[in-house]
PDB file of C-alpha atoms and ligand atoms in Angstrom:
ATOM      1  CA  MET C   1      11.632  45.613 -78.722  1.00 95.00           C
ATOM      2  CA  ARG C   2      11.488  44.137 -82.062  1.00 96.00           C
ATOM      3  CA  VAL C   3      15.064  44.885 -83.346  1.00 98.00           C
ATOM      4  CA  ILE C   4      15.154  44.349 -87.610  1.00 98.00           C
ATOM      5  CA  VAL C   5      18.480  44.951 -89.385  1.00 97.00           C
ATOM      6  CA  LEU C   6      18.033  45.083 -92.840  1.00 97.00           C
ATOM      7  CA  PRO C   7      21.036  45.307 -95.717  1.00 97.00           C
ATOM      8  CA  THR C   8      20.657  49.241 -96.904  1.00 98.00           C
ATOM      9  CA  ALA C   9      18.691  52.124 -96.276  1.00 98.00           C
ATOM     10  CA  ASP C  10      16.280  51.273 -98.923  1.00 98.00           C
ATOM     11  CA  ASP C  11      15.116  48.254 -97.498  1.00 98.00           C
ATOM     12  CA  VAL C  12      14.522  50.155 -94.034  1.00 98.00           C
ATOM     13  CA  SER C  13      12.532  52.697 -96.279  1.00 98.00           C
ATOM     14  CA  ARG C  14      10.366  49.433 -97.986  1.00 98.00           C
ATOM     15  CA  ARG C  15      10.180  47.883 -94.895  1.00 98.00           C
ATOM     16  CA  ALA C  16       8.768  50.872 -92.862  1.00 98.00           C
ATOM     17  CA  ALA C  17       6.208  51.890 -95.549  1.00 98.00           C
ATOM     18  CA  GLU C  18       5.023  48.360 -95.536  1.00 98.00           C
ATOM     19  CA  VAL C  19       4.089  49.192 -91.680  1.00 98.00           C
ATOM     20  CA  ILE C  20       2.466  52.152 -92.304  1.00 98.00           C
ATOM     21  CA  LEU C  21       0.566  51.056 -95.488  1.00 98.00           C
ATOM     22  CA  GLY C  22      -0.632  47.714 -93.468  1.00 98.00           C
ATOM     23  CA  CYS C  23      -1.873  50.187 -90.743  1.00 98.00           C
ATOM     24  CA  VAL C  24      -3.677  52.582 -93.111  1.00 98.00           C
ATOM     25  CA  GLN C  25      -4.970  49.275 -95.106  1.00 98.00           C
ATOM     26  CA  LYS C  26      -6.670  48.212 -91.403  1.00 98.00           C
ATOM     27  CA  LYS C  27      -8.369  51.526 -90.642  1.00 98.00           C
ATOM     28  CA  SER C  28      -8.570  53.872 -93.362  1.00 97.00           C
ATOM     29  CA  LYS C  29      -9.193  56.576 -90.564  1.00 98.00           C
ATOM     30  CA  ALA C  30      -5.639  55.858 -88.827  1.00 98.00           C
ATOM     31  CA  VAL C  31      -4.017  58.422 -86.903  1.00 98.00           C
ATOM     32  CA  LEU C  32      -0.450  58.597 -87.748  1.00 99.00           C
ATOM     33  CA  GLY C  33       2.376  60.079 -86.006  1.00 98.00           C
ATOM     34  CA  LEU C  34       5.006  61.582 -88.661  1.00 98.00           C
ATOM     35  CA  ALA C  35       8.560  62.910 -88.498  1.00 98.00           C
ATOM     36  CA  THR C  36      10.442  65.063 -90.567  1.00 98.00           C
ATOM     37  CA  GLY C  37      14.437  64.496 -91.048  1.00 96.00           C
ATOM     38  CA  SER C  38      16.564  62.855 -93.863  1.00 96.00           C
ATOM     39  CA  THR C  39      15.640  59.452 -92.360  1.00 98.00           C
ATOM     40  CA  PRO C  40      11.828  58.963 -93.449  1.00 98.00           C
ATOM     41  CA  LEU C  41      12.644  60.515 -96.785  1.00 98.00           C
ATOM     42  CA  GLY C  42      12.598  57.281 -98.541  1.00 98.00           C
ATOM     43  CA  THR C  43       9.458  56.012 -96.442  1.00 98.00           C
ATOM     44  CA  TYR C  44       7.622  58.768 -97.845  1.00 98.00           C
ATOM     45  CA  ARG C  45       8.449  58.200-101.158  1.00 98.00           C
ATOM     46  CA  GLU C  46       7.415  54.649-101.025  1.00 98.00           C
ATOM     47  CA  LEU C  47       3.938  55.728 -99.649  1.00 98.00           C
ATOM     48  CA  ILE C  48       3.706  58.062-102.653  1.00 98.00           C
ATOM     49  CA  ILE C  49       4.681  55.324-105.120  1.00 98.00           C
ATOM     50  CA  ALA C  50       1.979  53.018-103.341  1.00 98.00           C
ATOM     51  CA  TYR C  51      -0.095  55.880-103.898  1.00 98.00           C
ATOM     52  CA  CYS C  52       0.384  56.537-107.349  1.00 98.00           C
ATOM     53  CA  ALA C  53       0.054  52.892-108.085  1.00 98.00           C
ATOM     54  CA  GLY C  54      -3.443  53.227-106.838  1.00 98.00           C
ATOM     55  CA  LYS C  55      -2.818  50.627-103.760  1.00 98.00           C
ATOM     56  CA  ILE C  56      -3.823  53.303-100.967  1.00 98.00           C
ATOM     57  CA  SER C  57      -6.004  56.253-100.054  1.00 98.00           C
ATOM     58  CA  PHE C  58      -4.857  58.858 -97.179  1.00 98.00           C
ATOM     59  CA  ARG C  59      -7.967  60.798 -97.545  1.00 98.00           C
ATOM     60  CA  GLU C  60      -9.369  59.772 -94.263  1.00 98.00           C
ATOM     61  CA  VAL C  61      -5.994  59.608 -92.305  1.00 98.00           C
ATOM     62  CA  THR C  62      -5.381  62.333 -89.601  1.00 98.00           C
ATOM     63  CA  THR C  63      -1.651  62.890 -88.900  1.00 99.00           C
ATOM     64  CA  PHE C  64       0.360  64.362 -86.175  1.00 99.00           C
ATOM     65  CA  ASN C  65       3.970  65.714 -86.506  1.00 98.00           C
ATOM     66  CA  LEU C  66       6.379  65.481 -83.913  1.00 98.00           C
ATOM     67  CA  ASP C  67       7.660  68.856 -83.541  1.00 98.00           C
ATOM     68  CA  GLU C  68       8.329  72.346 -85.487  1.00 98.00           C
ATOM     69  CA  TYR C  69      11.025  75.053 -84.995  1.00 97.00           C
ATOM     70  CA  VAL C  70       9.906  78.264 -82.933  1.00 97.00           C
ATOM     71  CA  GLY C  71       9.978  81.200 -85.019  1.00 97.00           C
ATOM     72  CA  LEU C  72       9.269  79.607 -88.515  1.00 96.00           C
ATOM     73  CA  GLY C  73       5.995  79.959 -90.089  1.00 96.00           C
ATOM     74  CA  PRO C  74       4.136  77.349 -92.182  1.00 96.00           C
ATOM     75  CA  ASP C  75       5.518  78.771 -95.454  1.00 96.00           C
ATOM     76  CA  HIS C  76       8.947  79.103 -94.320  1.00 96.00           C
ATOM     77  CA  PRO C  77      11.183  76.890 -96.450  1.00 95.00           C
ATOM     78  CA  GLN C  78      12.887  75.225 -93.687  1.00 96.00           C
ATOM     79  CA  SER C  79       9.847  74.685 -91.603  1.00 97.00           C
ATOM     80  CA  TYR C  80       8.585  71.255 -90.662  1.00 98.00           C
ATOM     81  CA  ARG C  81       5.082  72.067 -92.027  1.00 98.00           C
ATOM     82  CA  SER C  82       6.583  72.962 -95.716  1.00 98.00           C
ATOM     83  CA  PHE C  83       8.907  69.807 -95.412  1.00 98.00           C
ATOM     84  CA  MET C  84       5.902  67.983 -95.140  1.00 98.00           C
ATOM     85  CA  ARG C  85       3.977  69.458 -97.554  1.00 98.00           C
ATOM     86  CA  GLU C  86       6.854  69.053-100.241  1.00 98.00           C
ATOM     87  CA  HIS C  87       8.001  65.092 -99.463  1.00 98.00           C
ATOM     88  CA  LEU C  88       4.446  63.814 -98.526  1.00 98.00           C
ATOM     89  CA  PHE C  89       1.143  65.608 -98.162  1.00 98.00           C
ATOM     90  CA  SER C  90       1.128  67.402-101.505  1.00 98.00           C
ATOM     91  CA  LYS C  91       1.998  64.076-103.369  1.00 98.00           C
ATOM     92  CA  ALA C  92      -0.718  62.064-102.293  1.00 98.00           C
ATOM     93  CA  ASP C  93      -4.399  62.497-101.620  1.00 98.00           C
ATOM     94  CA  PHE C  94      -3.800  63.600 -97.865  1.00 98.00           C
ATOM     95  CA  ASP C  95      -6.481  66.040 -96.670  1.00 98.00           C
ATOM     96  CA  GLU C  96      -4.191  68.635 -95.212  1.00 97.00           C
ATOM     97  CA  THR C  97      -7.095  69.598 -93.036  1.00 98.00           C
ATOM     98  CA  LYS C  98      -6.533  66.736 -91.055  1.00 98.00           C
ATOM     99  CA  CYS C  99      -2.430  67.118 -91.306  1.00 98.00           C
ATOM    100  CA  HIS C 100      -1.384  68.925 -87.990  1.00 98.00           C
ATOM    101  CA  VAL C 101       2.324  70.155 -87.294  1.00 98.00           C
ATOM    102  CA  PRO C 102       2.560  72.024 -84.622  1.00 98.00           C
ATOM    103  CA  ASP C 103       2.493  75.724 -84.959  1.00 97.00           C
ATOM    104  CA  GLY C 104       6.295  77.881 -84.934  1.00 97.00           C
ATOM    105  CA  LEU C 105       4.424  81.370 -84.268  1.00 97.00           C
ATOM    106  CA  ALA C 106       2.025  80.499 -81.585  1.00 96.00           C
ATOM    107  CA  SER C 107       1.655  83.645 -79.559  1.00 92.00           C
ATOM    108  CA  ASP C 108       0.638  81.434 -76.181  1.00 96.00           C
ATOM    109  CA  TYR C 109       2.738  78.285 -76.021  1.00 94.00           C
ATOM    110  CA  GLU C 110       1.371  76.966 -72.993  1.00 94.00           C
ATOM    111  CA  ASP C 111      -2.058  77.008 -73.931  1.00 97.00           C
ATOM    112  CA  TYR C 112      -0.776  75.999 -77.963  1.00 97.00           C
ATOM    113  CA  CYS C 113       0.986  72.953 -76.544  1.00 98.00           C
ATOM    114  CA  GLU C 114      -1.994  71.774 -74.396  1.00 98.00           C
ATOM    115  CA  SER C 115      -4.252  72.193 -77.581  1.00 98.00           C
ATOM    116  CA  TYR C 116      -2.196  70.295 -79.572  1.00 98.00           C
ATOM    117  CA  GLU C 117      -2.106  67.496 -76.460  1.00 98.00           C
ATOM    118  CA  GLN C 118      -5.969  67.769 -76.813  1.00 98.00           C
ATOM    119  CA  GLU C 119      -6.143  67.720 -80.611  1.00 98.00           C
ATOM    120  CA  ILE C 120      -4.266  64.065 -80.126  1.00 98.00           C
ATOM    121  CA  ARG C 121      -6.405  62.951 -77.557  1.00 98.00           C
ATOM    122  CA  ASP C 122      -9.672  63.980 -79.466  1.00 98.00           C
ATOM    123  CA  SER C 123      -8.546  62.059 -82.485  1.00 98.00           C
ATOM    124  CA  GLY C 124      -8.502  59.007 -80.596  1.00 98.00           C
ATOM    125  CA  GLY C 125      -4.776  58.968 -79.893  1.00 98.00           C
ATOM    126  CA  ILE C 126      -2.019  58.023 -82.531  1.00 98.00           C
ATOM    127  CA  ASP C 127      -2.276  54.438 -84.268  1.00 98.00           C
ATOM    128  CA  LEU C 128       1.378  54.477 -85.398  1.00 98.00           C
ATOM    129  CA  GLN C 129       4.333  56.839 -84.381  1.00 99.00           C
ATOM    130  CA  LEU C 130       6.895  57.217 -86.962  1.00 99.00           C
ATOM    131  CA  LEU C 131      10.464  58.224 -85.435  1.00 98.00           C
ATOM    132  CA  GLY C 132      13.917  58.887 -86.305  1.00 98.00           C
ATOM    133  CA  ILE C 133      16.541  59.391 -83.905  1.00 98.00           C
ATOM    134  CA  GLY C 134      19.031  62.057 -83.399  1.00 96.00           C
ATOM    135  CA  THR C 135      22.825  61.758 -83.046  1.00 95.00           C
ATOM    136  CA  ASP C 136      22.369  62.544 -79.189  1.00 94.00           C
ATOM    137  CA  GLY C 137      19.726  59.674 -78.674  1.00 97.00           C
ATOM    138  CA  HIS C 138      16.562  62.022 -78.943  1.00 97.00           C
ATOM    139  CA  ILE C 139      13.188  61.293 -80.057  1.00 98.00           C
ATOM    140  CA  ALA C 140      11.441  64.258 -81.699  1.00 98.00           C
ATOM    141  CA  PHE C 141      13.548  67.127 -80.156  1.00 97.00           C
ATOM    142  CA  ASN C 142      13.506  65.665 -76.846  1.00 98.00           C
ATOM    143  CA  GLU C 143      17.005  66.397 -76.077  1.00 97.00           C
ATOM    144  CA  PRO C 144      19.150  64.807 -73.264  1.00 97.00           C
ATOM    145  CA  GLY C 145      17.561  65.612 -70.040  1.00 98.00           C
ATOM    146  CA  SER C 146      14.174  65.855 -70.862  1.00 98.00           C
ATOM    147  CA  SER C 147      11.843  64.303 -68.729  1.00 98.00           C
ATOM    148  CA  LEU C 148      10.770  60.797 -69.914  1.00 98.00           C
ATOM    149  CA  ALA C 149       7.167  62.206 -68.721  1.00 98.00           C
ATOM    150  CA  SER C 150       7.300  65.381 -70.456  1.00 98.00           C
ATOM    151  CA  ARG C 151       4.312  66.317 -72.902  1.00 98.00           C
ATOM    152  CA  VAL C 152       4.236  68.856 -75.812  1.00 98.00           C
ATOM    153  CA  ARG C 153       6.349  71.880 -74.431  1.00 98.00           C
ATOM    154  CA  LEU C 154       9.222  74.158 -76.093  1.00 97.00           C
ATOM    155  CA  LYS C 155      12.722  72.722 -75.829  1.00 97.00           C
ATOM    156  CA  ALA C 156      15.994  74.245 -76.439  1.00 97.00           C
ATOM    157  CA  LEU C 157      18.045  72.490 -78.964  1.00 96.00           C
ATOM    158  CA  THR C 158      21.533  70.925 -78.266  1.00 95.00           C
ATOM    159  CA  LYS C 159      24.679  72.282 -80.057  1.00 94.00           C
ATOM    160  CA  GLU C 160      24.937  68.879 -81.765  1.00 92.00           C
ATOM    161  CA  THR C 161      21.423  69.037 -82.885  1.00 94.00           C
ATOM    162  CA  ARG C 162      21.831  72.200 -84.224  1.00 96.00           C
ATOM    163  CA  ALA C 163      24.964  71.179 -86.192  1.00 95.00           C
ATOM    164  CA  ASP C 164      23.348  68.134 -87.362  1.00 92.00           C
ATOM    165  CA  ASN C 165      20.458  70.372 -88.957  1.00 94.00           C
ATOM    166  CA  SER C 166      22.205  73.101 -90.129  1.00 95.00           C
ATOM    167  CA  ARG C 167      22.727  71.231 -93.394  1.00 93.00           C
ATOM    168  CA  PHE C 168      19.360  72.254 -94.145  1.00 91.00           C
ATOM    169  CA  PHE C 169      20.162  76.009 -93.348  1.00 94.00           C
ATOM    170  CA  ALA C 170      22.443  78.576 -95.699  1.00 92.00           C
ATOM    171  CA  THR C 171      24.101  79.033 -92.715  1.00 90.00           C
ATOM    172  CA  GLY C 172      24.567  77.355 -89.076  1.00 89.00           C
ATOM    173  CA  ASP C 173      23.565  80.531 -87.237  1.00 92.00           C
ATOM    174  CA  GLU C 174      20.344  80.564 -88.990  1.00 94.00           C
ATOM    175  CA  VAL C 175      19.032  77.150 -87.298  1.00 95.00           C
ATOM    176  CA  PRO C 176      16.641  77.947 -84.665  1.00 97.00           C
ATOM    177  CA  HIS C 177      17.158  77.487 -80.840  1.00 97.00           C
ATOM    178  CA  LEU C 178      13.989  76.427 -80.011  1.00 97.00           C
ATOM    179  CA  ALA C 179      11.282  74.077 -81.114  1.00 97.00           C
ATOM    180  CA  VAL C 180       7.861  72.933 -80.075  1.00 98.00           C
ATOM    181  CA  THR C 181       7.856  69.188 -79.643  1.00 98.00           C
ATOM    182  CA  MET C 182       6.038  66.396 -78.434  1.00 98.00           C
ATOM    183  CA  GLY C 183       6.910  65.118 -74.998  1.00 98.00           C
ATOM    184  CA  VAL C 184       8.484  61.807 -74.331  1.00 98.00           C
ATOM    185  CA  GLY C 185       5.039  60.981 -72.279  1.00 98.00           C
ATOM    186  CA  THR C 186       3.285  61.941 -75.397  1.00 98.00           C
ATOM    187  CA  ILE C 187       5.049  59.574 -77.707  1.00 98.00           C
ATOM    188  CA  LEU C 188       4.795  56.653 -75.663  1.00 98.00           C
ATOM    189  CA  GLU C 189       1.173  57.019 -75.357  1.00 98.00           C
ATOM    190  CA  ALA C 190       1.071  55.727 -79.629  1.00 98.00           C
ATOM    191  CA  ARG C 191      -0.258  52.316 -79.626  1.00 98.00           C
ATOM    192  CA  ARG C 192       2.799  51.306 -81.820  1.00 98.00           C
ATOM    193  CA  ILE C 193       5.867  53.128 -82.489  1.00 98.00           C
ATOM    194  CA  LEU C 194       8.186  52.468 -85.539  1.00 99.00           C
ATOM    195  CA  LEU C 195      11.686  53.705 -85.153  1.00 99.00           C
ATOM    196  CA  LEU C 196      14.105  53.933 -88.212  1.00 99.00           C
ATOM    197  CA  ALA C 197      17.778  54.553 -87.947  1.00 98.00           C
ATOM    198  CA  THR C 198      20.356  54.605 -90.959  1.00 98.00           C
ATOM    199  CA  GLY C 199      23.804  55.306 -91.389  1.00 98.00           C
ATOM    200  CA  ALA C 200      27.042  55.201 -89.181  1.00 98.00           C
ATOM    201  CA  ASN C 201      26.671  58.095 -87.542  1.00 97.00           C
ATOM    202  CA  LYS C 202      23.750  56.726 -85.664  1.00 98.00           C
ATOM    203  CA  ALA C 203      25.374  53.681 -84.227  1.00 98.00           C
ATOM    204  CA  ASN C 204      26.042  55.129 -80.936  1.00 98.00           C
ATOM    205  CA  ALA C 205      22.726  56.403 -80.541  1.00 98.00           C
ATOM    206  CA  VAL C 206      21.218  52.937 -81.596  1.00 98.00           C
ATOM    207  CA  ARG C 207      23.467  50.749 -79.301  1.00 98.00           C
ATOM    208  CA  ALA C 208      22.747  53.357 -76.541  1.00 98.00           C
ATOM    209  CA  PHE C 209      18.842  53.192 -76.554  1.00 98.00           C
ATOM    210  CA  ILE C 210      18.576  49.584 -77.413  1.00 98.00           C
ATOM    211  CA  GLU C 211      21.051  47.816 -75.118  1.00 98.00           C
ATOM    212  CA  GLY C 212      21.861  50.891 -72.527  1.00 98.00           C
ATOM    213  CA  PRO C 213      19.944  51.763 -69.694  1.00 98.00           C
ATOM    214  CA  VAL C 214      16.613  53.639 -69.532  1.00 98.00           C
ATOM    215  CA  THR C 215      17.752  57.190 -68.986  1.00 98.00           C
ATOM    216  CA  ALA C 216      16.857  60.719 -69.715  1.00 98.00           C
ATOM    217  CA  GLN C 217      20.230  61.087 -71.274  1.00 98.00           C
ATOM    218  CA  VAL C 218      19.074  59.140 -74.308  1.00 98.00           C
ATOM    219  CA  THR C 219      15.484  59.845 -74.946  1.00 98.00           C
ATOM    220  CA  ALA C 220      15.335  56.959 -77.142  1.00 98.00           C
ATOM    221  CA  SER C 221      15.752  54.680 -74.838  1.00 98.00           C
ATOM    222  CA  SER C 222      12.195  55.331 -73.003  1.00 98.00           C
ATOM    223  CA  LEU C 223      11.133  53.002 -75.804  1.00 98.00           C
ATOM    224  CA  GLN C 224      12.318  49.862 -73.658  1.00 98.00           C
ATOM    225  CA  LEU C 225       9.062  50.872 -71.542  1.00 98.00           C
ATOM    226  CA  HIS C 226       6.818  50.705 -74.616  1.00 98.00           C
ATOM    227  CA  PRO C 227       5.169  47.448 -75.268  1.00 98.00           C
ATOM    228  CA  HIS C 228       5.161  47.480 -78.871  1.00 98.00           C
ATOM    229  CA  VAL C 229       8.061  48.994 -80.620  1.00 98.00           C
ATOM    230  CA  THR C 230       9.861  48.104 -84.059  1.00 98.00           C
ATOM    231  CA  VAL C 231      13.057  49.231 -84.860  1.00 98.00           C
ATOM    232  CA  LEU C 232      14.256  49.226 -88.544  1.00 98.00           C
ATOM    233  CA  LEU C 233      18.281  49.624 -88.776  1.00 98.00           C
ATOM    234  CA  ASP C 234      20.266  49.065 -91.511  1.00 98.00           C
ATOM    235  CA  GLU C 235      23.688  47.271 -91.317  1.00 98.00           C
ATOM    236  CA  PRO C 236      26.028  50.697 -90.700  1.00 98.00           C
ATOM    237  CA  ALA C 237      23.486  51.720 -87.627  1.00 98.00           C
ATOM    238  CA  ALA C 238      23.044  48.279 -86.568  1.00 98.00           C
ATOM    239  CA  GLU C 239      27.197  47.806 -86.217  1.00 98.00           C
ATOM    240  CA  TRP C 240      27.721  48.421 -82.839  1.00 98.00           C
ATOM    241  CA  LEU C 241      24.980  46.247 -81.722  1.00 98.00           C
ATOM    242  CA  GLN C 242      26.192  43.661 -79.183  1.00 98.00           C
ATOM    243  CA  ARG C 243      23.523  41.074 -79.300  1.00 97.00           C
ATOM    244  CA  ARG C 244      22.556  41.403 -83.191  1.00 96.00           C
ATOM    245  CA  ASP C 245      22.753  37.508 -83.520  1.00 95.00           C
ATOM    246  CA  TYR C 246      20.056  37.021 -80.785  1.00 97.00           C
ATOM    247  CA  TYR C 247      18.075  39.626 -82.411  1.00 96.00           C
ATOM    248  CA  ASN C 248      17.958  37.978 -85.695  1.00 95.00           C
ATOM    249  CA  GLU C 249      17.406  34.861 -84.197  1.00 95.00           C
ATOM    250  CA  ILE C 250      14.143  36.001 -82.493  1.00 94.00           C
ATOM    251  CA  GLU C 251      13.113  37.685 -85.847  1.00 93.00           C
ATOM    252  CA  GLN C 252      13.154  34.306 -87.621  1.00 94.00           C
ATOM    253  CA  ILE C 253      10.769  32.942 -85.147  1.00 95.00           C
ATOM    254  CA  GLN C 254       8.677  35.767 -84.995  1.00 93.00           C
ATOM    255  CA  LEU C 255       8.448  35.215 -88.664  1.00 92.00           C
ATOM    256  CA  ARG C 256       7.648  31.920 -88.351  1.00 94.00           C
ATOM    257  CA  VAL C 257       4.844  32.487 -85.674  1.00 94.00           C
ATOM    258  CA  GLU C 258       3.446  35.226 -88.318  1.00 92.00           C
ATOM    259  CA  GLN C 259       3.264  32.795 -90.932  1.00 93.00           C
ATOM    260  CA  ARG C 260       1.714  29.992 -88.844  1.00 92.00           C
ATOM    261  CA  GLN C 261       4.688  27.753 -89.199  1.00 92.00           C
ATOM    262  CA  PRO C 262       6.170  25.584 -86.429  1.00 89.00           C
ATOM    263  CA  VAL C 263       8.452  27.195 -83.893  1.00 87.00           C
ATOM    264  CA  ALA C 264      10.438  24.397 -82.565  1.00 82.00           C
TER     265      ALA C 264
HETATM  266  P1  PGA B   1      17.437  62.612 -89.324  1.00 60.81           P
HETATM  267  O1  PGA B   1      16.958  63.227 -88.049  1.00 60.81           O
HETATM  268  O2  PGA B   1      16.835  61.652 -89.930  1.00 60.81           O
HETATM  269  O3  PGA B   1      17.905  63.954 -90.469  1.00 60.81           O
HETATM  270  O4  PGA B   1      19.057  62.355 -88.997  1.00 60.81           O
HETATM  271  C1  PGA B   1      16.746  62.539 -87.002  1.00 60.81           C
HETATM  272  C2  PGA B   1      16.423  63.106 -85.671  1.00 60.81           C
HETATM  273  O5  PGA B   1      17.157  64.334 -85.614  1.00 60.81           O
HETATM  274  O6  PGA B   1      15.357  62.847 -84.884  1.00 60.81           O
END
């Protein structure tokens, strides 16, 4: 796991956008796994800036979002489809027929979840998966106790997640209880994973998933089993890490390797 601590949340957004842009520049038909929430908003802004400056096109990109609330249709203002449209898809040249967000109104979820998995497989698999992390250590809506082999399925949200997400709704009661979400096993099949965490309220989850044991109680800890994960943190989110100095040391060596400079 490559752990990079940057001074501010804006630095995290800029670096995350560079990684995504690099992926699309290398492969115009890249398949991106995308996330909602407050954390990736700055990254999406940077992608839009790059598009408006004529530096990138997303026309051929395929995207798969991690999750969607059950019961909210695509035009509901709090649905994740609306979020993605508002904050990214409509502001650049994405072909929305290639932008997949799980359906919050499916009539047969067993069939539907299997078809979402199949669409990911048919696209050739996810090249780069963007992730945030919940204060309870979840990735997507894989709440504590989720199987680390789980696939796309329905998941009941914890009280903590519903309270965290209530800021987007008029009242806490309106936050849906269920979501359709990629499973941990689905996420771990992405070729590369980029997890972002900013703010002091994530410091506990960050320490647990990077330096704690692999456990279904902190589903982000499953990323320790993936060979190509980059974690971008701002200072407050990194505050409780015990091996920060060592991560910085590794990063300096990694940068020298990438720039083909002597490492010893
Ligand atoms: P946030 O959500 O980016 O709004 O903090 C992250 C998550 O719950 O995965």
